[in-house]
Coordinates of C-alpha atoms in Angstrom, one line a residue:
M1 CA -29.4 167.2 97.6
A2 CA -32.0 168.6 99.7
N3 CA -30.8 171.9 100.8
N4 CA -32.4 172.4 103.7
E5 CA -30.0 174.8 105.4
L6 CA -30.3 177.6 103.2
K7 CA -32.5 180.1 104.9
V8 CA -32.7 183.7 104.4
T9 CA -29.9 185.0 106.7
D10 CA -28.9 188.3 108.1
N11 CA -25.4 187.0 108.6
Y12 CA -24.4 189.0 105.8
Q13 CA -21.9 192.2 105.3
T14 CA -23.0 195.3 103.1
V15 CA -22.1 199.1 102.9
I16 CA -21.7 201.3 105.3
G17 CA -24.6 204.3 105.5
D18 CA -28.9 203.8 106.3
F19 CA -31.1 204.2 102.9
P20 CA -32.8 207.1 102.1
K21 CA -36.1 208.3 103.3
V22 CA -39.2 209.5 100.9
G23 CA -40.3 213.5 101.8
I24 CA -43.5 214.0 100.9
R25 CA -44.1 217.5 100.7
P26 CA -48.0 219.1 101.4
I27 CA -48.2 222.0 99.8
I28 CA -51.2 224.3 100.1
D29 CA -52.6 227.6 99.4
G30 CA -50.9 230.0 102.2
R31 CA -54.7 231.9 102.5
R32 CA -56.1 232.0 105.9
R33 CA -59.3 233.1 107.0
G34 CA -61.2 230.2 105.3
I35 CA -58.7 229.2 102.0
R36 CA -56.4 227.4 103.7
E37 CA -58.2 225.9 106.5
S38 CA -60.6 224.5 103.9
L39 CA -57.7 222.7 102.4
E40 CA -55.9 221.6 105.2
D41 CA -57.5 217.9 105.4
Q42 CA -57.8 217.3 101.9
T43 CA -54.2 218.1 101.5
M44 CA -52.7 216.5 104.1
N45 CA -54.5 213.1 103.7
M46 CA -52.9 213.3 100.0
A47 CA -49.3 213.1 101.7
K48 CA -51.0 210.3 103.3
S49 CA -52.2 208.4 100.6
A50 CA -48.7 209.5 98.5
A51 CA -46.6 207.5 101.2
N52 CA -49.2 205.1 102.0
L53 CA -48.5 203.8 98.3
I54 CA -44.9 204.6 98.4
S55 CA -44.8 201.7 101.5
K56 CA -47.0 199.2 100.2
N57 CA -45.3 198.9 97.0
L58 CA -42.2 199.5 97.8
K59 CA -39.0 197.9 99.7
Y60 CA -35.0 198.5 100.4
P61 CA -32.6 196.2 99.3
D62 CA -33.2 194.4 102.6
G63 CA -36.7 194.2 102.0
K64 CA -38.2 196.0 104.6
P65 CA -40.9 198.7 103.2
V66 CA -39.2 201.9 101.9
E67 CA -39.7 204.7 104.9
C68 CA -41.6 208.0 103.9
V69 CA -41.2 211.0 106.3
I70 CA -44.4 213.9 105.8
A71 CA -43.2 217.8 106.3
D72 CA -45.1 218.7 110.0
T73 CA -47.4 220.9 108.8
C74 CA -48.5 222.2 104.8
I75 CA -46.7 223.9 103.6
G76 CA -48.0 227.4 102.2
G77 CA -44.9 229.9 102.2
V78 CA -41.3 229.9 102.7
A79 CA -40.7 230.2 106.7
E80 CA -42.9 226.5 106.0
A81 CA -41.2 225.2 103.1
A82 CA -37.6 225.8 105.0
L83 CA -38.8 224.1 108.0
C84 CA -39.7 221.1 105.6
A85 CA -36.5 220.9 104.2
E86 CA -34.6 221.0 107.7
K87 CA -36.6 218.1 108.9
F88 CA -35.6 216.0 105.8
R89 CA -31.7 217.0 106.6
K90 CA -32.1 215.2 110.2
N91 CA -33.9 212.6 108.9
D92 CA -32.0 211.2 105.6
V93 CA -34.2 212.4 103.2
G94 CA -33.4 211.5 100.2
V95 CA -36.4 212.1 97.7
S96 CA -38.3 215.3 97.6
L97 CA -42.4 214.7 96.2
S98 CA -44.5 217.3 96.5
V99 CA -48.4 217.2 96.6
T100 CA -50.9 219.2 96.0
P101 CA -55.0 219.7 95.6
C102 CA -54.9 223.4 94.8
W103 CA -53.1 226.6 93.8
C104 CA -50.0 227.1 95.9
Y105 CA -47.6 230.0 96.0
G106 CA -45.4 228.6 93.5
S107 CA -41.5 229.8 93.8
E108 CA -42.2 230.2 97.6
T109 CA -43.3 226.7 98.2
I110 CA -41.0 224.9 95.7
D111 CA -37.8 222.4 97.4
M112 CA -34.8 224.0 96.5
D113 CA -32.0 221.2 97.2
S114 CA -30.5 220.4 93.6
N115 CA -29.2 217.4 94.7
I116 CA -32.5 215.4 95.7
P117 CA -34.6 214.1 92.6
K118 CA -38.0 215.9 92.6
A119 CA -41.4 215.7 91.6
V120 CA -44.5 216.9 92.2
W121 CA -48.2 215.7 92.1
G122 CA -51.0 218.1 91.5
F123 CA -54.7 216.6 92.1
N124 CA -57.0 216.6 88.8
G125 CA -59.7 217.9 90.7
T126 CA -62.4 221.0 89.5
E127 CA -62.5 222.2 92.7
R128 CA -59.2 223.6 93.8
P129 CA -56.6 224.3 90.2
G130 CA -54.2 221.8 91.4
A131 CA -52.9 221.3 88.3
V132 CA -52.4 224.6 88.1
Y133 CA -49.9 224.8 90.8
L134 CA -48.3 222.0 89.1
A135 CA -47.5 224.3 85.8
A136 CA -46.3 227.0 88.2
A137 CA -43.9 224.8 90.0
L138 CA -42.9 223.0 87.2
A139 CA -41.9 226.2 85.3
G140 CA -40.2 227.6 88.6
Y141 CA -38.0 224.2 88.6
S142 CA -37.4 224.9 84.9
M143 CA -36.3 228.8 85.4
K144 CA -34.0 227.8 88.5
G145 CA -32.3 225.0 86.7
L146 CA -33.1 222.1 89.2
P147 CA -35.5 219.3 86.9
A148 CA -38.5 218.5 88.7
F149 CA -41.0 215.2 87.3
G150 CA -44.7 216.4 86.5
I151 CA -47.6 213.6 87.7
Y152 CA -51.4 214.7 87.0
G153 CA -53.9 212.2 86.6
H154 CA -55.7 211.4 82.9
N155 CA -58.8 212.0 84.8
V156 CA -60.8 214.3 86.4
Q157 CA -61.6 213.4 90.6
D158 CA -63.7 214.5 92.8
A159 CA -62.5 216.7 96.0
D160 CA -63.3 214.2 98.4
D161 CA -61.6 211.3 96.5
T162 CA -59.2 209.9 97.9
T163 CA -58.1 207.3 96.1
I164 CA -54.8 207.4 93.2
P165 CA -55.5 206.6 90.0
E166 CA -52.9 203.8 88.7
D167 CA -51.7 206.5 86.4
V168 CA -50.6 208.8 89.0
S169 CA -49.5 205.4 90.9
E170 CA -47.9 204.5 88.5
K171 CA -45.2 207.8 87.9
I172 CA -45.3 208.2 91.5
L173 CA -43.8 204.6 92.2
R174 CA -41.1 205.1 88.6
F175 CA -40.3 208.3 89.6
V176 CA -39.6 206.9 93.8
R177 CA -37.5 204.0 92.7
A178 CA -35.0 205.8 90.8
A179 CA -34.9 208.7 93.1
L180 CA -33.4 206.1 95.8
A181 CA -30.9 204.2 93.3
V182 CA -29.7 207.9 92.7
S183 CA -29.5 208.8 96.4
F184 CA -28.8 204.9 97.8
M185 CA -25.5 204.8 95.8
K186 CA -24.3 208.5 96.5
G187 CA -21.0 208.4 98.5
K188 CA -20.8 204.5 97.9
S189 CA -17.6 202.9 96.5
Y190 CA -16.8 201.5 93.3
L191 CA -13.8 198.7 93.6
S192 CA -11.4 197.7 91.5
M193 CA -9.8 194.4 92.3
G194 CA -6.9 195.0 89.8
S195 CA -6.5 197.5 86.6
V196 CA -7.4 197.0 83.0
A197 CA -8.3 193.3 81.7
M198 CA -7.4 192.6 78.2
G199 CA -7.9 196.1 76.8
I200 CA -11.4 196.1 77.4
A201 CA -12.3 199.7 77.5
G202 CA -15.0 199.6 80.3
S203 CA -12.4 197.9 82.5
I204 CA -10.3 202.1 81.7
V205 CA -12.3 202.8 85.2
K206 CA -13.3 207.0 84.6
E207 CA -13.1 208.0 88.0
D208 CA -14.7 211.6 86.4
F209 CA -17.9 209.7 85.7
F210 CA -18.3 207.7 89.3
Q211 CA -17.7 211.0 91.0
E212 CA -19.6 213.4 88.7
Y213 CA -22.5 211.0 87.4
L214 CA -23.1 208.8 90.2
G215 CA -22.0 210.1 93.3
M216 CA -20.0 207.5 93.8
R217 CA -16.2 206.8 94.9
N218 CA -13.1 205.1 93.3
E219 CA -11.1 202.8 95.4
Y220 CA -8.8 200.1 94.0
I221 CA -6.6 196.5 95.2
D222 CA -4.2 195.5 93.0
M223 CA -4.6 191.8 92.9
S224 CA -1.3 190.5 94.5
E225 CA -4.3 191.2 98.0
F226 CA -6.0 188.3 97.3
I227 CA -2.4 186.5 97.7
R228 CA -1.2 188.3 101.0
R229 CA -4.8 187.5 102.4
M230 CA -4.1 183.9 101.7
D231 CA -0.6 183.9 102.8
E232 CA -1.1 185.2 105.7
G233 CA -4.4 184.1 107.2
I234 CA -6.3 187.5 106.4
Y235 CA -10.0 185.8 106.7
D236 CA -12.1 184.3 109.1
K237 CA -10.9 180.1 109.0
A238 CA -13.9 178.8 110.8
E239 CA -15.7 180.7 107.9
F240 CA -13.5 179.3 105.1
E241 CA -14.2 175.9 106.4
K242 CA -17.9 175.9 106.5
A243 CA -17.5 177.6 102.9
L244 CA -15.6 174.8 101.5
A245 CA -17.8 172.0 103.0
W246 CA -20.9 173.9 101.6
T247 CA -19.4 174.3 98.2
K248 CA -17.9 170.1 98.1
K249 CA -21.6 169.4 98.9
N250 CA -24.0 171.3 96.8
C251 CA -21.4 172.6 93.9
K252 CA -21.1 169.9 91.7
E253 CA -18.3 169.6 89.7
G254 CA -19.2 169.5 85.5
F255 CA -16.9 167.8 82.6
D256 CA -13.6 168.5 82.2
I257 CA -12.9 169.6 78.3
N258 CA -9.4 169.7 78.6
T259 CA -6.7 167.2 76.6
T260 CA -4.9 167.2 79.5
P261 CA -7.3 167.3 82.9
K262 CA -5.8 167.6 86.4
T263 CA -5.4 165.9 89.2
R264 CA -7.4 165.3 91.5
K265 CA -5.1 167.0 94.3
Q266 CA -4.8 169.6 91.9
K267 CA -8.4 170.3 91.4
D268 CA -8.8 170.2 95.1
T269 CA -6.5 172.4 95.8
E270 CA -7.8 175.0 93.2
W271 CA -10.9 174.5 94.9
E272 CA -9.8 176.0 98.1
T273 CA -8.0 178.5 96.6
C274 CA -11.7 179.9 94.7
V275 CA -13.2 179.5 97.7
K276 CA -10.9 182.1 100.1
M277 CA -10.8 184.4 96.9
A278 CA -14.7 184.6 97.1
I279 CA -14.8 185.2 100.7
I280 CA -11.9 187.5 100.6
A281 CA -13.2 189.5 97.8
R282 CA -16.7 190.3 99.7
D283 CA -14.1 190.9 102.7
L284 CA -12.9 193.6 100.6
M285 CA -16.0 195.0 99.4
V286 CA -17.7 195.4 102.8
G287 CA -15.4 194.5 105.1
N288 CA -15.7 191.8 107.7
P289 CA -16.1 192.9 111.5
G290 CA -14.9 189.0 112.2
L291 CA -10.8 190.1 111.1
K292 CA -10.9 192.8 114.0
K293 CA -11.3 189.2 115.9
L294 CA -8.5 187.9 114.1
G295 CA -6.2 191.3 114.5
F296 CA -6.3 192.8 111.4
G297 CA -8.4 195.6 112.2
E298 CA -7.4 197.5 109.3
E299 CA -8.7 195.1 106.8
A300 CA -12.2 194.5 108.8
M301 CA -13.5 197.9 107.7
G302 CA -13.4 197.1 104.0
H303 CA -14.2 199.8 101.0
N304 CA -18.0 200.4 101.5
A305 CA -18.1 199.1 97.5
I306 CA -21.5 198.9 96.7
L307 CA -20.3 197.5 93.4
A308 CA -16.6 196.2 92.6
G309 CA -15.1 194.7 89.3
F310 CA -12.1 191.9 89.3
Q311 CA -9.7 192.1 86.1
G312 CA -8.6 188.3 86.4
Q313 CA -7.3 188.0 82.8
R314 CA -4.6 188.1 82.2
Q315 CA -2.1 188.7 84.8
W316 CA -4.0 186.9 87.4
T317 CA -5.4 183.7 85.5
D318 CA -2.2 183.0 83.8
H319 CA -1.2 181.7 87.4
M320 CA -3.7 181.5 89.8
P321 CA -7.6 179.9 89.6
N322 CA -10.3 182.1 87.8
G323 CA -12.7 184.6 89.3
D324 CA -15.1 182.7 88.2
F325 CA -16.7 181.2 91.3
L326 CA -16.6 184.4 92.9
E327 CA -17.6 186.7 90.7
A328 CA -20.4 184.1 89.9
I329 CA -21.2 182.9 93.9
L330 CA -20.9 186.8 95.3
C331 CA -23.5 187.7 92.5
S332 CA -25.9 185.1 93.6
S333 CA -28.6 185.2 96.1
F334 CA -27.2 182.4 98.6
D335 CA -23.9 181.0 100.0
W336 CA -22.6 178.9 102.4
N337 CA -24.1 181.5 105.1
G338 CA -27.4 181.6 103.8
I339 CA -29.9 183.2 101.3
R340 CA -29.0 186.7 101.0
P341 CA -29.2 190.0 98.9
P342 CA -26.6 189.8 96.0
Y343 CA -23.0 191.0 96.1
L344 CA -22.3 192.9 92.5
V345 CA -18.8 191.6 91.1
A346 CA -18.6 193.1 87.3
T347 CA -16.2 190.7 85.2
E348 CA -12.5 191.3 83.6
N349 CA -13.4 194.8 85.7
D350 CA -15.9 196.2 83.3
A351 CA -17.1 198.9 85.2
M352 CA -19.0 200.4 82.3
N353 CA -21.4 196.9 82.8
G354 CA -20.9 196.7 86.6
V355 CA -22.4 200.2 86.4
P356 CA -26.0 198.9 84.6
M357 CA -25.7 195.4 86.9
L358 CA -26.3 198.3 90.0
L359 CA -28.7 200.4 88.4
G360 CA -31.0 197.2 87.6
Y361 CA -30.0 195.8 90.9
L362 CA -31.1 199.1 93.3
L363 CA -34.3 199.1 90.5
T364 CA -35.2 195.3 91.2
N365 CA -34.0 193.9 94.2
T366 CA -33.2 191.0 92.5
A367 CA -29.9 189.7 91.6
Q368 CA -28.0 190.1 87.9
M369 CA -26.2 188.8 85.2
F370 CA -23.2 189.8 83.2
S371 CA -22.6 188.6 79.7
D372 CA -21.2 188.7 76.4
I373 CA -22.9 189.4 73.8
R374 CA -21.4 186.6 72.4
T375 CA -23.3 186.0 69.0
Y376 CA -26.6 186.5 66.8
W377 CA -28.3 183.1 65.3
S378 CA -30.5 184.2 62.8
P379 CA -33.5 181.6 62.2
E380 CA -31.3 180.6 58.5
S381 CA -27.9 180.1 60.6
I382 CA -29.9 177.5 63.2
E383 CA -31.6 175.9 60.8
R384 CA -28.7 175.0 58.9
V385 CA -26.5 174.1 61.4
T386 CA -29.0 171.8 63.8
K387 CA -31.7 171.1 61.0
Y388 CA -34.0 172.7 63.6
K389 CA -36.3 175.6 62.5
P390 CA -36.9 178.0 65.2
E391 CA -40.5 179.0 66.7
G392 CA -42.0 180.4 68.7
L393 CA -39.7 183.5 70.7
A394 CA -36.8 182.2 68.8
A395 CA -39.0 182.3 65.5
N396 CA -36.9 185.5 64.7
G397 CA -33.4 184.4 65.7
V398 CA -31.7 184.5 69.8
I399 CA -28.1 186.3 71.0
H400 CA -26.1 184.4 72.8
L401 CA -26.0 185.7 76.2
I402 CA -22.5 183.8 77.6
N403 CA -19.2 184.5 80.0
S404 CA -16.9 182.2 81.9
G405 CA -17.9 185.2 84.8
A406 CA -20.6 186.6 87.1
S407 CA -23.6 185.4 86.0
A408 CA -26.0 185.0 88.7
L409 CA -27.3 181.5 89.6
D410 CA -30.5 183.1 90.0
F411 CA -30.1 183.3 86.1
S412 CA -30.4 179.6 85.5
G413 CA -34.1 180.5 86.2
R414 CA -35.2 177.6 88.6
E415 CA -36.8 180.2 90.9
I416 CA -40.2 179.9 90.5
K417 CA -43.8 181.8 91.0
G418 CA -47.3 180.9 90.0
G419 CA -45.7 177.9 88.0
K420 CA -43.0 180.2 86.0
P421 CA -39.2 180.2 86.1
C422 CA -38.2 183.9 87.6
I423 CA -35.8 185.7 89.4
K424 CA -36.8 186.4 93.2
P425 CA -35.6 189.2 95.7
F426 CA -33.4 187.3 98.1
W427 CA -36.2 187.5 101.1
D428 CA -39.2 185.6 98.9
I429 CA -36.6 183.3 97.3
T430 CA -37.4 179.5 99.3
A431 CA -34.6 177.4 100.0
E432 CA -36.1 174.8 97.4
D433 CA -35.6 177.6 94.6
A434 CA -31.5 178.1 96.2
D435 CA -31.9 174.4 95.7
E436 CA -32.5 173.9 92.6
C437 CA -30.5 176.5 91.3
L438 CA -27.5 174.6 93.1
K439 CA -28.4 171.5 91.2
A440 CA -28.3 173.2 87.9
T441 CA -25.1 174.3 88.1
Q442 CA -22.4 172.8 87.3
W443 CA -19.0 173.9 87.6
T444 CA -16.6 172.5 85.3
P445 CA -12.6 172.9 85.4
A446 CA -11.6 175.8 83.6
N447 CA -10.7 175.6 79.5
I448 CA -6.8 175.8 80.3
G449 CA -6.4 177.5 77.0
Y450 CA -8.4 180.4 78.5
F451 CA -7.1 180.0 82.2
R452 CA -4.0 178.7 82.3
G453 CA -3.9 178.9 86.1
G454 CA -7.0 176.7 86.8
G455 CA -10.1 177.3 88.5
F456 CA -13.9 176.5 87.7
S457 CA -16.7 178.5 85.6
S458 CA -20.4 177.8 86.4
Q459 CA -22.3 176.4 83.7
F460 CA -26.4 176.2 83.1
N461 CA -28.5 176.7 81.1
S462 CA -31.5 179.4 81.2
K463 CA -35.1 178.3 81.5
G464 CA -36.9 180.3 79.1
G465 CA -40.0 182.6 79.0
M466 CA -38.7 184.8 81.3
P467 CA -38.6 188.8 80.8
I468 CA -35.0 190.1 80.9
T469 CA -34.1 194.0 80.2
L470 CA -30.6 193.9 78.5
T471 CA -28.6 197.3 79.3
R472 CA -25.1 198.6 78.5
L473 CA -23.5 201.8 79.8
N474 CA -20.9 203.7 76.9
L475 CA -18.2 206.7 77.7
V476 CA -18.3 208.4 74.3
K477 CA -15.6 210.6 74.0
G478 CA -17.1 214.5 73.4
L479 CA -20.5 213.2 74.1
G480 CA -20.1 211.4 77.7
P481 CA -21.7 208.3 79.4
V482 CA -24.9 207.1 76.7
M483 CA -27.4 203.9 77.9
Q484 CA -28.5 201.2 75.8
I485 CA -31.7 199.4 77.1
A486 CA -33.4 196.0 75.0
E487 CA -36.3 194.4 76.6
G488 CA -36.7 191.0 75.7
W489 CA -37.3 187.4 77.1
T490 CA -35.3 184.5 77.3
V491 CA -35.3 181.4 75.2
E492 CA -35.1 177.7 75.9
L493 CA -34.3 175.7 73.2
P494 CA -34.1 172.1 72.1
E495 CA -31.8 170.2 74.3
K496 CA -29.6 169.2 70.6
V497 CA -30.1 172.3 69.2
H498 CA -28.7 173.8 72.6
K499 CA -25.9 171.7 72.5
T500 CA -24.8 172.1 69.1
L501 CA -25.0 176.0 69.2
S502 CA -23.3 175.7 72.5
D503 CA -20.8 173.7 71.5
R504 CA -19.7 176.0 68.7
T505 CA -18.3 178.7 71.8
D506 CA -17.4 177.3 74.7
P507 CA -19.7 174.8 76.6
T508 CA -18.3 174.9 80.1
W509 CA -19.9 178.5 80.4
P510 CA -23.4 179.6 81.8
T511 CA -26.0 180.3 78.3
T512 CA -28.9 182.8 78.1
W513 CA -30.6 182.7 74.8
F514 CA -32.4 186.3 74.3
T515 CA -34.9 187.5 71.7
P516 CA -35.5 191.4 72.3
R517 CA -39.0 192.8 71.3
L518 CA -38.6 193.8 68.0
T519 CA -40.5 197.2 66.9
G520 CA -39.6 197.5 63.3
K521 CA -37.5 200.7 63.7
G522 CA -34.3 201.4 64.2
A523 CA -32.0 199.0 65.7
F524 CA -35.1 197.7 67.1
T525 CA -36.2 196.6 63.0
D526 CA -34.6 192.9 63.7
V527 CA -33.2 190.7 65.8
Y528 CA -29.7 191.4 64.2
S529 CA -29.8 195.2 64.5
V530 CA -30.0 195.0 68.1
M531 CA -26.7 192.9 68.0
A532 CA -25.1 195.5 65.2
N533 CA -26.0 198.4 67.5
W534 CA -24.7 196.9 70.4
G535 CA -21.9 199.7 71.8
A536 CA -19.3 197.0 73.8
N537 CA -18.8 193.1 74.2
H538 CA -20.8 192.7 77.4
G539 CA -24.2 193.9 78.5
A540 CA -25.5 193.7 82.1
S541 CA -29.5 191.3 82.3
S542 CA -31.9 192.2 85.3
Y543 CA -35.3 190.8 85.7
G544 CA -38.5 191.9 84.6
H545 CA -39.0 194.8 81.9
I546 CA -38.1 197.8 83.7
G547 CA -36.6 199.8 80.8
A548 CA -39.0 203.1 81.6
D549 CA -38.0 202.7 85.2
L550 CA -33.8 203.1 83.6
I551 CA -34.8 205.4 81.3
T552 CA -36.3 207.5 84.3
L553 CA -33.4 206.9 86.4
A554 CA -30.9 207.9 83.1
S555 CA -32.3 210.9 83.3
V556 CA -32.2 211.7 87.2
L557 CA -28.4 211.3 86.2
R558 CA -28.2 213.3 83.0
I559 CA -27.0 210.2 81.1
P560 CA -28.8 210.0 77.7
V561 CA -30.6 207.0 76.6
C562 CA -29.6 206.1 72.8
M563 CA -31.4 203.3 71.9
H564 CA -34.2 201.7 73.6
N565 CA -37.8 199.6 72.8
V566 CA -39.5 200.9 75.5
P567 CA -43.1 202.0 74.1
E568 CA -43.0 206.1 73.9
E569 CA -46.2 206.2 76.5
K570 CA -44.3 204.8 79.2
I571 CA -41.5 207.3 79.2
F572 CA -41.1 209.6 82.0
R573 CA -39.2 211.9 82.2
P574 CA -38.8 216.1 84.2
S575 CA -41.1 218.0 82.7
T576 CA -38.5 220.9 81.5
W577 CA -36.9 218.0 78.8
N578 CA -39.8 219.2 76.8
A579 CA -38.5 221.9 76.3
F580 CA -35.6 220.8 74.9
G581 CA -37.8 219.7 71.0
M582 CA -40.5 217.4 70.1
D583 CA -38.0 214.8 69.1
K584 CA -38.2 212.9 72.9
E585 CA -34.9 211.5 72.3
G586 CA -33.6 214.6 70.3
S587 CA -34.7 216.2 73.5
D588 CA -33.1 213.9 76.0
Y589 CA -29.8 214.4 74.8
R590 CA -30.2 217.9 74.9
A591 CA -31.3 218.3 78.1
C592 CA -28.1 215.8 79.6
Q593 CA -25.9 218.2 77.7
T594 CA -27.4 221.1 79.1
Y595 CA -27.9 220.0 83.0
G596 CA -24.7 218.2 82.7
P597 CA -24.2 216.0 85.3
L598 CA -25.4 215.7 88.2
Y599 CA -22.9 216.3 90.9
K600 CA -20.6 218.0 88.8

């Protein structure tokens, strides 16, 4: 089933707004008649080196290099700081990185914009005290209530050394990744398609959280809007025909577990509805200029939604085909229009699982997976049920990640790099990668016990050995939002073992067997403890071990992390967090409580 027509395409809609740029602020000793003049080149070269590092290593969600804006001159005092701020304002700068090799005038040169994440890199050299300015600037930021990240190399460098040490590079890139995510989501929307699903707490959408912590808007439509658009033809008919033909060719139908299967005619009608629902959901999120040509100018605009949730159960799915196809195909990195960035849709409108999907996507530019945290299988239980003794990654037991909805097809693990399964940003995905993901996925007729209205659920078994990070946000009354992080790996069990275990729950849904990295402490004492300490029934998975980046991002948003297995040396938070106690996690809570939401 060659799928050569699937190529990277620019035929996709996206949210409104330019990508934020990174502002580089070269800070210098303002004393002229010899001192400033001797430092001009070194200071500006630090700024250029930082900009080069960022643009070479980081990309926007569209695959283009991250852009940097450098101040026109070095900043030696408040007037030049103001000129720099004005340039940044005119050039859509959303991230501030100050760099210096020397002593400078602290409060006269720091960045005072409270809504822009900021960091300072002080050069570790003996000729001039860059570290002294770093300490002075960070003290000023702390005094003024403007948390900033401090970056300082472990080893002393010579004054003419223009290289950026590895430890400095790691911190600069970690900060910028997190800060860009914060800046890009600001002003975008979360679109609730429907309301609360089956009493799931995460689908009780809390506007205060989105507005105060993320700087996002909340938009709402009733699910009847899907019926209106289908009945009144408010979708691109040509695209629908193209999408339906592509779906029939590439989305193979799987086994039917229902004792009274629907007729072929009924299933064909449900496929048509499912494809229309996917097109309409995307149009609701980001709009579709083609609708304006059809006379639907209002609908053409969309809701500028970077993230959405589909309620589905039960008011919709008791009567209409489920949202599994729309969720899975939109969350994937390809569809009938070609290989493209994923759209993010949370199953059951669980906004508190959708947000970590968004955070993971903005940090990695890769598709995300929405799952139930369904079952912990101990090694003893696996052996009792299957006569197989788990080994390798599965030796300590596994957690069954499974859900009928928004598991991106990318998580089948059929994208390959260096001979190993992975999940790529869309610009690296080949036609062969996409084709293998599609071939590995069956679309099983919906279990009518769950979904009386029918539909189709994606079904695959993830390849093992992929590093992934499982994340969740929970809202706790009196405390606010907290984040949970579990780095680990996908696990591949022998086919017979997988089938035996999977058949005990719902074999029509996609399965990812997951094992976390254990630390022997707290929630990561063993695999059982990870599931026992998980704060909700859902989790979001992202490719790679990105826990350290998530911790940095959470600190910018003032969201404490209540559970993680990230090595302590990788944790990077604003320097003022050190003033809140010697215990890193306790100080995280106290700092987040003191500073409060970023946009409150």
